[in-house]
GROMACS .gro file of C-alpha atoms in nm:
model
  415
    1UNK     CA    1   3.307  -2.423  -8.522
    2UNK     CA    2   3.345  -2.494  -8.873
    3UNK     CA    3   3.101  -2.348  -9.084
    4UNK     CA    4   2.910  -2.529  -9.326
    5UNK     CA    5   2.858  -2.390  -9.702
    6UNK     CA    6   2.490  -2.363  -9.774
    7UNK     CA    7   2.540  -2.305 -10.128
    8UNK     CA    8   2.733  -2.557 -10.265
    9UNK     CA    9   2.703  -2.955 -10.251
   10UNK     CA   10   2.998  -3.132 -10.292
   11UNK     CA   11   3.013  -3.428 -10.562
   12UNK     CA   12   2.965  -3.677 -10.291
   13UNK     CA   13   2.647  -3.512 -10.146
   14UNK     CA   14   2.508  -3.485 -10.459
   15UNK     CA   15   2.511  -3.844 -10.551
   16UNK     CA   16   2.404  -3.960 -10.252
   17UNK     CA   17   2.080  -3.713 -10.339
   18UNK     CA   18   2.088  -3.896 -10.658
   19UNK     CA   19   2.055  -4.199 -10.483
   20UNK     CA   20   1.822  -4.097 -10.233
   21UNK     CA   21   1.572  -4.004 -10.463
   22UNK     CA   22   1.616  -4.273 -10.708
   23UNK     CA   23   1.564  -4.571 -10.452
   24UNK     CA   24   1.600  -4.490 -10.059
   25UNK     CA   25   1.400  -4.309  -9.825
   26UNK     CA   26   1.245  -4.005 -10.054
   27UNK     CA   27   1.135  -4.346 -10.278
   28UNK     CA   28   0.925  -4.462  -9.970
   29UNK     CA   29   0.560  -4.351  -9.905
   30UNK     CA   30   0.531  -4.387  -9.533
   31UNK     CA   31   0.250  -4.654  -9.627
   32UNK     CA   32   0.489  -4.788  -9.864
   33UNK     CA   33   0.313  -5.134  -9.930
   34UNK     CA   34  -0.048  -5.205 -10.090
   35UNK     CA   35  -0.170  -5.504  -9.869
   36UNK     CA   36  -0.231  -5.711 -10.226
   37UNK     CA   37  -0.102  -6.045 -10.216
   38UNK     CA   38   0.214  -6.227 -10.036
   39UNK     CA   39   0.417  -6.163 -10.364
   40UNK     CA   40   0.457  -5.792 -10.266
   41UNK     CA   41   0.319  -5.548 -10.477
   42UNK     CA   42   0.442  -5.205 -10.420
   43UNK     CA   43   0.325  -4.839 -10.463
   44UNK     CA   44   0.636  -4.575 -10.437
   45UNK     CA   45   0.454  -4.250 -10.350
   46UNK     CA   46   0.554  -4.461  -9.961
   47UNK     CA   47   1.340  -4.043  -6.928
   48UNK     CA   48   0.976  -4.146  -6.974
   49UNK     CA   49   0.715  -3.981  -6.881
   50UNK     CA   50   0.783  -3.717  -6.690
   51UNK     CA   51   0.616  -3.632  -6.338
   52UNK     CA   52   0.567  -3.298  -6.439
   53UNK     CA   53   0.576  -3.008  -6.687
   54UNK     CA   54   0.882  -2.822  -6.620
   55UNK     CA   55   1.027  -2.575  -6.790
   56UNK     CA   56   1.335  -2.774  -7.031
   57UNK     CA   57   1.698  -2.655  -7.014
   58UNK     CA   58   1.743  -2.470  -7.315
   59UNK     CA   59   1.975  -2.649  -7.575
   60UNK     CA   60   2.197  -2.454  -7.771
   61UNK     CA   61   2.181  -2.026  -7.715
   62UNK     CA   62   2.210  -1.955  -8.070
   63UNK     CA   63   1.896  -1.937  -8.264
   64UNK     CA   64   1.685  -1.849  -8.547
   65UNK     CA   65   1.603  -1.516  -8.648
   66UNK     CA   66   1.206  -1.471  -8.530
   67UNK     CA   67   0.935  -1.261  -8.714
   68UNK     CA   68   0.688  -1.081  -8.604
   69UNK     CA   69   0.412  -1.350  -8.480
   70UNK     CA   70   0.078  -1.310  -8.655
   71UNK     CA   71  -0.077  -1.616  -8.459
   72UNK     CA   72  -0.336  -1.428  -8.268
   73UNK     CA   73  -0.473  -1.250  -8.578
   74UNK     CA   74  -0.440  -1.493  -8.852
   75UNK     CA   75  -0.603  -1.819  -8.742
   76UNK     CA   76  -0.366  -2.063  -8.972
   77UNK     CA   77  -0.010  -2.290  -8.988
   78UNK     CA   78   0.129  -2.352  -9.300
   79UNK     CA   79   0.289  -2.700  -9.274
   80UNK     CA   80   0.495  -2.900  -9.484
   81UNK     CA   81   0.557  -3.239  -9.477
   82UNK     CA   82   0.632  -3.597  -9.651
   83UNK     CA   83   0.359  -3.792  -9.855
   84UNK     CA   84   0.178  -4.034  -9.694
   85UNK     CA   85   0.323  -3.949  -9.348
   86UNK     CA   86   0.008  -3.833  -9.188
   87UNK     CA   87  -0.363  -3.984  -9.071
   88UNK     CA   88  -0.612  -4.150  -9.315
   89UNK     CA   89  -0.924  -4.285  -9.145
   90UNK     CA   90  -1.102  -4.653  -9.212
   91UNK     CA   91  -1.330  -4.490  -9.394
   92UNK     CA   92  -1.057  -4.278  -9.615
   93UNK     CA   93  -1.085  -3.909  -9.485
   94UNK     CA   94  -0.752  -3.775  -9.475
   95UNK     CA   95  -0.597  -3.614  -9.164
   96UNK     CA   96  -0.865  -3.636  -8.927
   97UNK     CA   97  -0.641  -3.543  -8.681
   98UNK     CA   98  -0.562  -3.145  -8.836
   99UNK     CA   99  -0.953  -3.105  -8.848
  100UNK     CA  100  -0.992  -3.226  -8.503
  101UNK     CA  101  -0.702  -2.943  -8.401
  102UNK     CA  102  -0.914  -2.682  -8.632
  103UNK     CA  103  -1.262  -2.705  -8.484
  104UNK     CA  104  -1.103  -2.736  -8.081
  105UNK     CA  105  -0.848  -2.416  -8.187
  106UNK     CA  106  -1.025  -2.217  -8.452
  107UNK     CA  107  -0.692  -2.260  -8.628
  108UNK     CA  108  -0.635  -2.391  -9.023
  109UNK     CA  109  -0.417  -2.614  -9.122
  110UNK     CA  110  -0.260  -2.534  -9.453
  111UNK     CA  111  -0.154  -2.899  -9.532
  112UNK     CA  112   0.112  -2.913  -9.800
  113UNK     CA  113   0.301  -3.284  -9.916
  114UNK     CA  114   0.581  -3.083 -10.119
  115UNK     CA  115   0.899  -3.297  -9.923
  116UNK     CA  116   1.038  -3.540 -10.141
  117UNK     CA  117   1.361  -3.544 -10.031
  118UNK     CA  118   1.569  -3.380  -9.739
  119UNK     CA  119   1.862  -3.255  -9.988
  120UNK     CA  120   1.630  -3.134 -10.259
  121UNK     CA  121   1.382  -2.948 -10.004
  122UNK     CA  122   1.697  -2.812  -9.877
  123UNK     CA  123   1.735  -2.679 -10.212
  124UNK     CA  124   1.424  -2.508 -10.226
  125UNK     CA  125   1.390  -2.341  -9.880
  126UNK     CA  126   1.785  -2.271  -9.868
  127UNK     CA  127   1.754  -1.899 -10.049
  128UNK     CA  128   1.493  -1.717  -9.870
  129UNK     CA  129   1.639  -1.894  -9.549
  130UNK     CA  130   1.989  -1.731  -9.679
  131UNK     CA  131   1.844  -1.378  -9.756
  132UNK     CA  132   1.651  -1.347  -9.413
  133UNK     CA  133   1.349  -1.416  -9.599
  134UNK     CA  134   0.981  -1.645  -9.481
  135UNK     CA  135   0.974  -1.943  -9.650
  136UNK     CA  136   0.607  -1.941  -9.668
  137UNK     CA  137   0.628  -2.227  -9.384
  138UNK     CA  138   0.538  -2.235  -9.029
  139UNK     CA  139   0.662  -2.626  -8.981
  140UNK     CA  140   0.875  -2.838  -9.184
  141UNK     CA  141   0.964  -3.193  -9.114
  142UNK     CA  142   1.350  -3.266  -9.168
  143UNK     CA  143   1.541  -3.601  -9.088
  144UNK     CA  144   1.768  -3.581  -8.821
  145UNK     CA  145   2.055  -3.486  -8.994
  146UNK     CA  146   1.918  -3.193  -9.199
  147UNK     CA  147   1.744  -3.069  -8.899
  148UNK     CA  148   2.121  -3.064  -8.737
  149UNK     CA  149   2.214  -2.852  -9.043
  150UNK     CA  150   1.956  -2.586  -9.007
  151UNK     CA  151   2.043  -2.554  -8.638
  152UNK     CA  152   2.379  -2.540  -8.695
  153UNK     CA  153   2.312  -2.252  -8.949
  154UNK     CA  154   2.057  -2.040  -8.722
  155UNK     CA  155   1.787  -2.115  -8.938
  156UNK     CA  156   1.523  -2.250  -8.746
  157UNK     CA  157   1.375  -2.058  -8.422
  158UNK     CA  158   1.422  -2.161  -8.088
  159UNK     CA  159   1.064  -2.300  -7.943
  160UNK     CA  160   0.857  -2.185  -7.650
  161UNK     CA  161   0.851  -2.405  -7.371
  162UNK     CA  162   0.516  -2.288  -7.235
  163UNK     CA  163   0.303  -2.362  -7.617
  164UNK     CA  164   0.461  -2.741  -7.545
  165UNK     CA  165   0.358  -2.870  -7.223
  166UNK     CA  166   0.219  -3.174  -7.379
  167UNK     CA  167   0.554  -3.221  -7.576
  168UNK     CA  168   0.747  -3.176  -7.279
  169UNK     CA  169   0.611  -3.420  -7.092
  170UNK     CA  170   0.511  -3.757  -7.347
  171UNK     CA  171   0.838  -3.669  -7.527
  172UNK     CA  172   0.965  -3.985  -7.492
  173UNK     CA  173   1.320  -4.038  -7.338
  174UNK     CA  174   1.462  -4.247  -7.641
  175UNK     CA  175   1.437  -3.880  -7.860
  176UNK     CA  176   1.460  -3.654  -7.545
  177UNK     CA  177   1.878  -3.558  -7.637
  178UNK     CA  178   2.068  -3.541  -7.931
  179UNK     CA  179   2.391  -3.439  -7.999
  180UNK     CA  180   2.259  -3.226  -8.226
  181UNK     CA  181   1.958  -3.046  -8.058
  182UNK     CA  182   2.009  -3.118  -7.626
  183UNK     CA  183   1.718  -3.110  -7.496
  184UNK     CA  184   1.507  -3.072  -7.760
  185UNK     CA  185   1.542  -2.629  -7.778
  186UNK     CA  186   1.481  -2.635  -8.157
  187UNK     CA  187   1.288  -2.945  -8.281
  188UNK     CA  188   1.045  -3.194  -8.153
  189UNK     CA  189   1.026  -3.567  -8.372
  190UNK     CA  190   0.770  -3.642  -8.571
  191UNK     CA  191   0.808  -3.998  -8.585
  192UNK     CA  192   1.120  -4.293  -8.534
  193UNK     CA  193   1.245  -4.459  -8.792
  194UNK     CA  194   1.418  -4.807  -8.635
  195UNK     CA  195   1.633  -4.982  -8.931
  196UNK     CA  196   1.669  -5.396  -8.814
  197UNK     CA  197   1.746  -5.675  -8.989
  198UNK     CA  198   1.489  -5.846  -9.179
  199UNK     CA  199   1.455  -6.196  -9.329
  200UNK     CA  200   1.249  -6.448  -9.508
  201UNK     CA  201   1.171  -6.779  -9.328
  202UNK     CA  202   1.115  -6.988  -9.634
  203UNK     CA  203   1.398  -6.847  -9.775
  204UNK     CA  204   1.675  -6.919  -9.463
  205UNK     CA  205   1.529  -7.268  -9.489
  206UNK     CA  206   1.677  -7.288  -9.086
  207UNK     CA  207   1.959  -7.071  -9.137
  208UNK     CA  208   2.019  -6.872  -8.798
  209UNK     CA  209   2.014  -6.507  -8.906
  210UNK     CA  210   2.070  -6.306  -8.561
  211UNK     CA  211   2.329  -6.029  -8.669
  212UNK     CA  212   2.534  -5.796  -8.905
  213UNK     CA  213   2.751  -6.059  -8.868
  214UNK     CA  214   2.556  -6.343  -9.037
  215UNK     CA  215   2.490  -6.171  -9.306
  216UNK     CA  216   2.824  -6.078  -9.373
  217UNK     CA  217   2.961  -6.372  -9.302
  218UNK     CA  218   2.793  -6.712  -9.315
  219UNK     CA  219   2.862  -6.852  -9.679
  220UNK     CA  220   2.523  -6.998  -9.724
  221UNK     CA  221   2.397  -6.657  -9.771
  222UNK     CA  222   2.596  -6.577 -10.049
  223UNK     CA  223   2.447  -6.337 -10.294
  224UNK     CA  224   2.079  -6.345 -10.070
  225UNK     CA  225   2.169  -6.024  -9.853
  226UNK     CA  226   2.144  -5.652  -9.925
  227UNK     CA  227   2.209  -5.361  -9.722
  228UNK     CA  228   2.071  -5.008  -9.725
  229UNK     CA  229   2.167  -4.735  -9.939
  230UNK     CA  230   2.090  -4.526  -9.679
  231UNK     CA  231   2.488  -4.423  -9.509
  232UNK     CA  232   2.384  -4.424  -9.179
  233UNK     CA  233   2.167  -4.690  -9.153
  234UNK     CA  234   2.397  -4.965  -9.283
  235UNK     CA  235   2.745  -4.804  -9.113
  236UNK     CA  236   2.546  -4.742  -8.801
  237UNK     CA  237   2.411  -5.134  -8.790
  238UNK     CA  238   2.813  -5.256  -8.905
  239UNK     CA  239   2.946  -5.025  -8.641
  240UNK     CA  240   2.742  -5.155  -8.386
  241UNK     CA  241   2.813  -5.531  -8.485
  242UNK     CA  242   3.185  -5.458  -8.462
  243UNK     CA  243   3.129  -5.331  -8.079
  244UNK     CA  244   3.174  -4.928  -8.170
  245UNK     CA  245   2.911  -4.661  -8.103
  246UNK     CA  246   2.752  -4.503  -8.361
  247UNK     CA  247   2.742  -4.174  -8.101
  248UNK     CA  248   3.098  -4.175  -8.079
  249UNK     CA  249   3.288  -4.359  -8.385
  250UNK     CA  250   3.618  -4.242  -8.540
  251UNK     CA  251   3.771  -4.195  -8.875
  252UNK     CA  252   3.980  -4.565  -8.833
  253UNK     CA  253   3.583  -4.668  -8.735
  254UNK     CA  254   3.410  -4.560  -9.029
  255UNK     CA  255   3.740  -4.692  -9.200
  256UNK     CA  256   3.701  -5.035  -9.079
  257UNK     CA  257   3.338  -5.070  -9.144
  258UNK     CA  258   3.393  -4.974  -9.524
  259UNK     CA  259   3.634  -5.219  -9.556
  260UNK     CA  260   3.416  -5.474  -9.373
  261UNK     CA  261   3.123  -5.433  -9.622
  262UNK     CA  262   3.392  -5.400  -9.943
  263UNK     CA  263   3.485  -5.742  -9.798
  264UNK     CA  264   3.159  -5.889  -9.861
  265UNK     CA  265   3.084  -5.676 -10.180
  266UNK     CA  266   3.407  -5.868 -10.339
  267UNK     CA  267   3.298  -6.181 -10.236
  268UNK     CA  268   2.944  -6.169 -10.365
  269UNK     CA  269   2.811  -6.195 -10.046
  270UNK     CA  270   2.604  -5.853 -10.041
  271UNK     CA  271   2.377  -5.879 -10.326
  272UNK     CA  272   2.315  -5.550 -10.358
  273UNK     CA  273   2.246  -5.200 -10.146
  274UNK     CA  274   1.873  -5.060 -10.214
  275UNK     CA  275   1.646  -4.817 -10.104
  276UNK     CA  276   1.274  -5.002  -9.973
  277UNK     CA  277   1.284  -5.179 -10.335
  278UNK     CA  278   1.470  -5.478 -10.127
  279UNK     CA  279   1.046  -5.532 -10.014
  280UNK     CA  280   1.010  -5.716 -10.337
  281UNK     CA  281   1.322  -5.920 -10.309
  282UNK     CA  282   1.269  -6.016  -9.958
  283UNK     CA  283   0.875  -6.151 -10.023
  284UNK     CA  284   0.971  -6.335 -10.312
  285UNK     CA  285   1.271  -6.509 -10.130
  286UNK     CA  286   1.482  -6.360 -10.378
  287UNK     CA  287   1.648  -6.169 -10.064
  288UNK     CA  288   1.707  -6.442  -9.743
  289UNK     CA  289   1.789  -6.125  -9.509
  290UNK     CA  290   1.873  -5.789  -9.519
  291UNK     CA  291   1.936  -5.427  -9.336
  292UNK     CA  292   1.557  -5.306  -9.374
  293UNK     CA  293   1.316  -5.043  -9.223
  294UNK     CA  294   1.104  -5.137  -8.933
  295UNK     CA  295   0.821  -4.955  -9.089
  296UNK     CA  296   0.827  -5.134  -9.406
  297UNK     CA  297   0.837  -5.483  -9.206
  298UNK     CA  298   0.548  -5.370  -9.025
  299UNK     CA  299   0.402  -5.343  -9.358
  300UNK     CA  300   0.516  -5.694  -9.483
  301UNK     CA  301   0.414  -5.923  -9.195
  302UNK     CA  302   0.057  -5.853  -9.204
  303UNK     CA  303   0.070  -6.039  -9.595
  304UNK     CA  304   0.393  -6.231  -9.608
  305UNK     CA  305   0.398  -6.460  -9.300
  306UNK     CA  306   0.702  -6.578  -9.396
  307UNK     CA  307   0.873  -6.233  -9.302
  308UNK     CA  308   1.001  -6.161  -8.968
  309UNK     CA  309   1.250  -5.932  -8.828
  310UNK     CA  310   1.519  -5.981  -8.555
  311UNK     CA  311   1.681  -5.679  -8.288
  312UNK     CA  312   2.065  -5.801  -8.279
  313UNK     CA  313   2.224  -5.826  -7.942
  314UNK     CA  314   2.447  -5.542  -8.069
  315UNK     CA  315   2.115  -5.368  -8.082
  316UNK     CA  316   1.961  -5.121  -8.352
  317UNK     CA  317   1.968  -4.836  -8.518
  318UNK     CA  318   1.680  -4.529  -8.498
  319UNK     CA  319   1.663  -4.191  -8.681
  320UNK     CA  320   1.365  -3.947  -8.685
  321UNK     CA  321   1.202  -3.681  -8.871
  322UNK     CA  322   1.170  -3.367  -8.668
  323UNK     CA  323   0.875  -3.098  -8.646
  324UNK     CA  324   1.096  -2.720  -8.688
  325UNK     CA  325   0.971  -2.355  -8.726
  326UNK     CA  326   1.172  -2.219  -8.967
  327UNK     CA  327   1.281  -1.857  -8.933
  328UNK     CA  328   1.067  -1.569  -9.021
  329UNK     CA  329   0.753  -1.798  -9.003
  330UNK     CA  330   0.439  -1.529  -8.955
  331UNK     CA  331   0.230  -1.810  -8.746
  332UNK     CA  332   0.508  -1.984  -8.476
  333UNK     CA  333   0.298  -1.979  -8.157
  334UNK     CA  334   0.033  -2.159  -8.415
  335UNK     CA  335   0.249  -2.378  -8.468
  336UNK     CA  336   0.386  -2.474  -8.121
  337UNK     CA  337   0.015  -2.523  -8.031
  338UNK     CA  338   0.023  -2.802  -8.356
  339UNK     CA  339   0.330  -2.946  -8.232
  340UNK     CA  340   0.148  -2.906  -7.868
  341UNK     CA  341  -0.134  -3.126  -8.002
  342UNK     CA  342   0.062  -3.418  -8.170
  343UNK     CA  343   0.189  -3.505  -7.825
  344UNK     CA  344  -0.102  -3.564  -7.708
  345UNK     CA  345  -0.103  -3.949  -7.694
  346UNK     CA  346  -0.465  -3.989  -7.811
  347UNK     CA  347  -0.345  -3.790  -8.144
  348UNK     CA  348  -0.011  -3.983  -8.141
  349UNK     CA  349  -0.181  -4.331  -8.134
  350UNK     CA  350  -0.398  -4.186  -8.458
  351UNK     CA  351  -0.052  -4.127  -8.649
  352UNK     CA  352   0.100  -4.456  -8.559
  353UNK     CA  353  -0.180  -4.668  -8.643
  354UNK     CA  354  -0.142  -4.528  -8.993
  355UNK     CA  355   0.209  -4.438  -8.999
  356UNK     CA  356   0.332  -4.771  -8.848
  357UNK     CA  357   0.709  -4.602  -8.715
  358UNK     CA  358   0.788  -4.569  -8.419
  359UNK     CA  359   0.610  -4.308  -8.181
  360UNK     CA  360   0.804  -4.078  -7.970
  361UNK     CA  361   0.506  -3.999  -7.740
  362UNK     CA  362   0.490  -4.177  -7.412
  363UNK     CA  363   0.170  -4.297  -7.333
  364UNK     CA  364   0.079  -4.445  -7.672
  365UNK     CA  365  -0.044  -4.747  -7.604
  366UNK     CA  366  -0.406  -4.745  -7.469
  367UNK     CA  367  -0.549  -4.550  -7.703
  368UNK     CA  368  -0.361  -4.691  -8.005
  369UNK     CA  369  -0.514  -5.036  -7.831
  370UNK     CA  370  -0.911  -4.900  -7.916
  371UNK     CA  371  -0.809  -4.864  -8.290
  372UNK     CA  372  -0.523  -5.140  -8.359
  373UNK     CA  373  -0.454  -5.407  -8.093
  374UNK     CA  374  -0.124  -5.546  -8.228
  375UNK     CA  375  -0.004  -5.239  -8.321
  376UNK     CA  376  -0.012  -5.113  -8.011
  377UNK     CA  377   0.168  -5.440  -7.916
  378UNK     CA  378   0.439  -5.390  -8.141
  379UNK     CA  379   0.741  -5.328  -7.997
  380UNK     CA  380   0.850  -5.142  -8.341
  381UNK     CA  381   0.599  -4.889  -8.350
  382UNK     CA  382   0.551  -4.860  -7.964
  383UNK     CA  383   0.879  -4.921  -7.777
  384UNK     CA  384   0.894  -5.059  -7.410
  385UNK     CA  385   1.202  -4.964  -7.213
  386UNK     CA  386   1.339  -5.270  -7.293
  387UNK     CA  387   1.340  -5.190  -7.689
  388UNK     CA  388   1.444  -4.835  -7.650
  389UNK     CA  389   1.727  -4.914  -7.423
  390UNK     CA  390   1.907  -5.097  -7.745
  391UNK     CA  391   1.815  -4.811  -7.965
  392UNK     CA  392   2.135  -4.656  -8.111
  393UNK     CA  393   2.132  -4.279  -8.272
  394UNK     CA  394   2.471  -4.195  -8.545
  395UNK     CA  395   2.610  -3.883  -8.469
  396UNK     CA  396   2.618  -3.570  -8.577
  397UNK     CA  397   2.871  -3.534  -8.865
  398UNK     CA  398   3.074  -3.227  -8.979
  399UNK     CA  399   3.106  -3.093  -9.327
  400UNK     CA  400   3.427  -3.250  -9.352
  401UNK     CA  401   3.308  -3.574  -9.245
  402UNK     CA  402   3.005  -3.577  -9.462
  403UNK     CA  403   3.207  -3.517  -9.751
  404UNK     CA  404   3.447  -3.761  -9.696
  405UNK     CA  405   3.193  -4.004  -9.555
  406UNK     CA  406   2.999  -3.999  -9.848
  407UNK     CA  407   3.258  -4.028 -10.118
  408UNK     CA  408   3.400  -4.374  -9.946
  409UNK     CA  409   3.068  -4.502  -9.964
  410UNK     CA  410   2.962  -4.396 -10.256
  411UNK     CA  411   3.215  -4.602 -10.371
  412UNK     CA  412   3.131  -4.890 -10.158
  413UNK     CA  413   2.792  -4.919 -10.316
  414UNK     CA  414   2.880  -4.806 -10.679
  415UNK     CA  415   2.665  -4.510 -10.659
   0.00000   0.00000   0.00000
């Protein structure tokens, strides 16, 4: 296997961290959008389930070096997450859900918003994760491909089955297998993040906008479409317009979609690539349609009626941020019990009505029902079979590839 280089990022990486943090995800506060008024105002901060609860098949037999576990003596989890990516009541109490886990465990929840990124947090954990060394962390939350990278390097420990009955179970089948993690040995998600394509009604003025393909294509929407900035998200959504699967793609693949997008680039067609800033653009009309994140349409419809979303026939494309105990963590069986909890559809239905992603927890939708009625019927935040059948995942990449990968579109995008 080829082995990655923790301690250098190539030129590529390192501009699409420059971009990352300058305008795509890290930009986004999982609440990304103040409900103010229809112009958009925005604050940047932002196999179903199963019968039974087996015992998994273990995913990869490498692992993470393990410490010894202070959980039974030192009542606590250290966890570290996004901002904004966690519970907030009606009334404003924040994460009502840790201090329901603290008074039914006895357990503390040191609650820390210090990821920003997933390259620069992968900065700051990488040396004591080199040296053998705690991190101070019991759980982390990584996007998928990061997560695939501490695997890959052995730093992250393998999970206990029998702390995640809960998890086992209401893991839902759309998340249950990755490439990068079968069946689920090392991580568990934390929420899914669908990317569609979004438009504005007004704007379209009865232009039919129902794939990659329109917005690439159809001449009235010259200079009125952007794509993501995100690499995966927009080459995922191409490849899956052109008929290729974003599990399985090739070099020539990833070849052809570049030069599909440079296409439209030349031509003015693609106004621009953008992290969630395209929110503005698209409730102004400045934007007719776009490559956008389900969570931040969500966000948009309940203001801007004239903002909608469509699921091409080619279908979708879905990431997720991932719950891992990093190696040498003091308090893991603490934290398999936290992971335990958040599967737990009653706890899962508080995080989506707040988060607005997509859950990966079965058995969602009643109780998300009692506290928001149309999210629970939204397809984007609570998937029916239906939805997660055309849910696409991009596959793992090697070194190598994400070098290369990123340079070509890097260049695509001007970055």
């Amino acid at each position: 296997m080829e082995q990655y280089e923790p301690d250098r990022l190539t030129p590529p990486q390192l501009a699409a961290m420059r971009r990352s943090l300058r305008n795509g995800r890290a930009a986004m506060t999982r609440r990304s959008l103040l409900r103010a008024s229809a112009g958009g105002a925005l604050t940047v901060g932002g196999l179903g389930a199963l019968s039974g609860c087996g015992i998994p098949a273990a995913g990869r037999t490498q692992g993470g070096t393990s410490a010894q576990d202070h959980s039974a003596r030192e009542k606590v989890v250290n966890f570290s997450n996004w901002t904004e990516y966690i519970d907030v009541d009606d009334s404003g109490k924040r994460h009502p859900t840790l201090d329901a886990f603290r008074k039914r465990t006895g357990i503390a929840v040191k609650y820390t918003e210090d990821i920003n990124d997933n390259n620069e947090f992968f900065g700051k954990i990488k040396p004591q994760l080199a040296a053998g060394q705690d991190t101070g962390r019991d759980i982390v939350v990584l996007t998928d491909w990061l997560a695939a990278r501490l695997i890959r390097l052995g730093w992250v420990q393998k999970l206990d089955p029998s702390n995640l009955p809960h998890a086992y179970t209401n893991l839902s089948s759309q998340f249950r297998d990755p490439d990068w993690d079968p069946g689920r040995a090392y991580s568990y998600p934390w929420q899914g993040i669908p990317t569609v394509i979004a438009y504005n009604k007004k704007a379209l003025d009865g232009i039919e906008v129902k794939s990659v393909s329109d917005l690439l294509d159809n001449p009235k929407l010259k200079g009125r479409v952007s794509f993501l900035s995100e690499m995966r998200d927009s080459i995922g959504m191409t490849l899956l317009d052109m008929g290729k699967d974003p599990a399985k793609f090739t070099d020539d693949d990833f070849d052809a979609v570049i030069a599909r997008l440079q296409k439209a680039v030349d031509k003015g067609q693609i106004r621009r690539f953008t992290g969630n800033d395209y929110t503005s653009d698209l409730t102004k009309g400045d934007i007719a349609a776009c490559v956008a994140w389900a969570g931040d349409i969500v966000q948009l419809k309940h203001d801007s009626p004239d903002v909608d979303y469509v699921i091409p026939d080619s279908g979708y494309m879905t990431s997720s941020d991932n719950l891992l105990v990093p190696n040498k963590a003091r308090h893991k069986t603490n934290a398999e019990r936290l992971i335990d909890f958040y599967y737990e559809p009653e706890q899962a239905a508080a995080l989506a009505a707040y988060i607005n992603y997509a859950t990966p927890v079965d058995g969602v939708k009643p109780y998300l029902a009692k506290i928001d009625k149309d999210a629970a019927n939204n397809p984007l935040i609570v998937p029916d079979k239906a939805m997660q059948a055309r849910s696409h995942s991009f596959r793992s990449l090697s070194q190598k590839e994400e070098t290369a990968y990123e340079e070509k579109f890097a260049k695509l995008t001007g970055a």
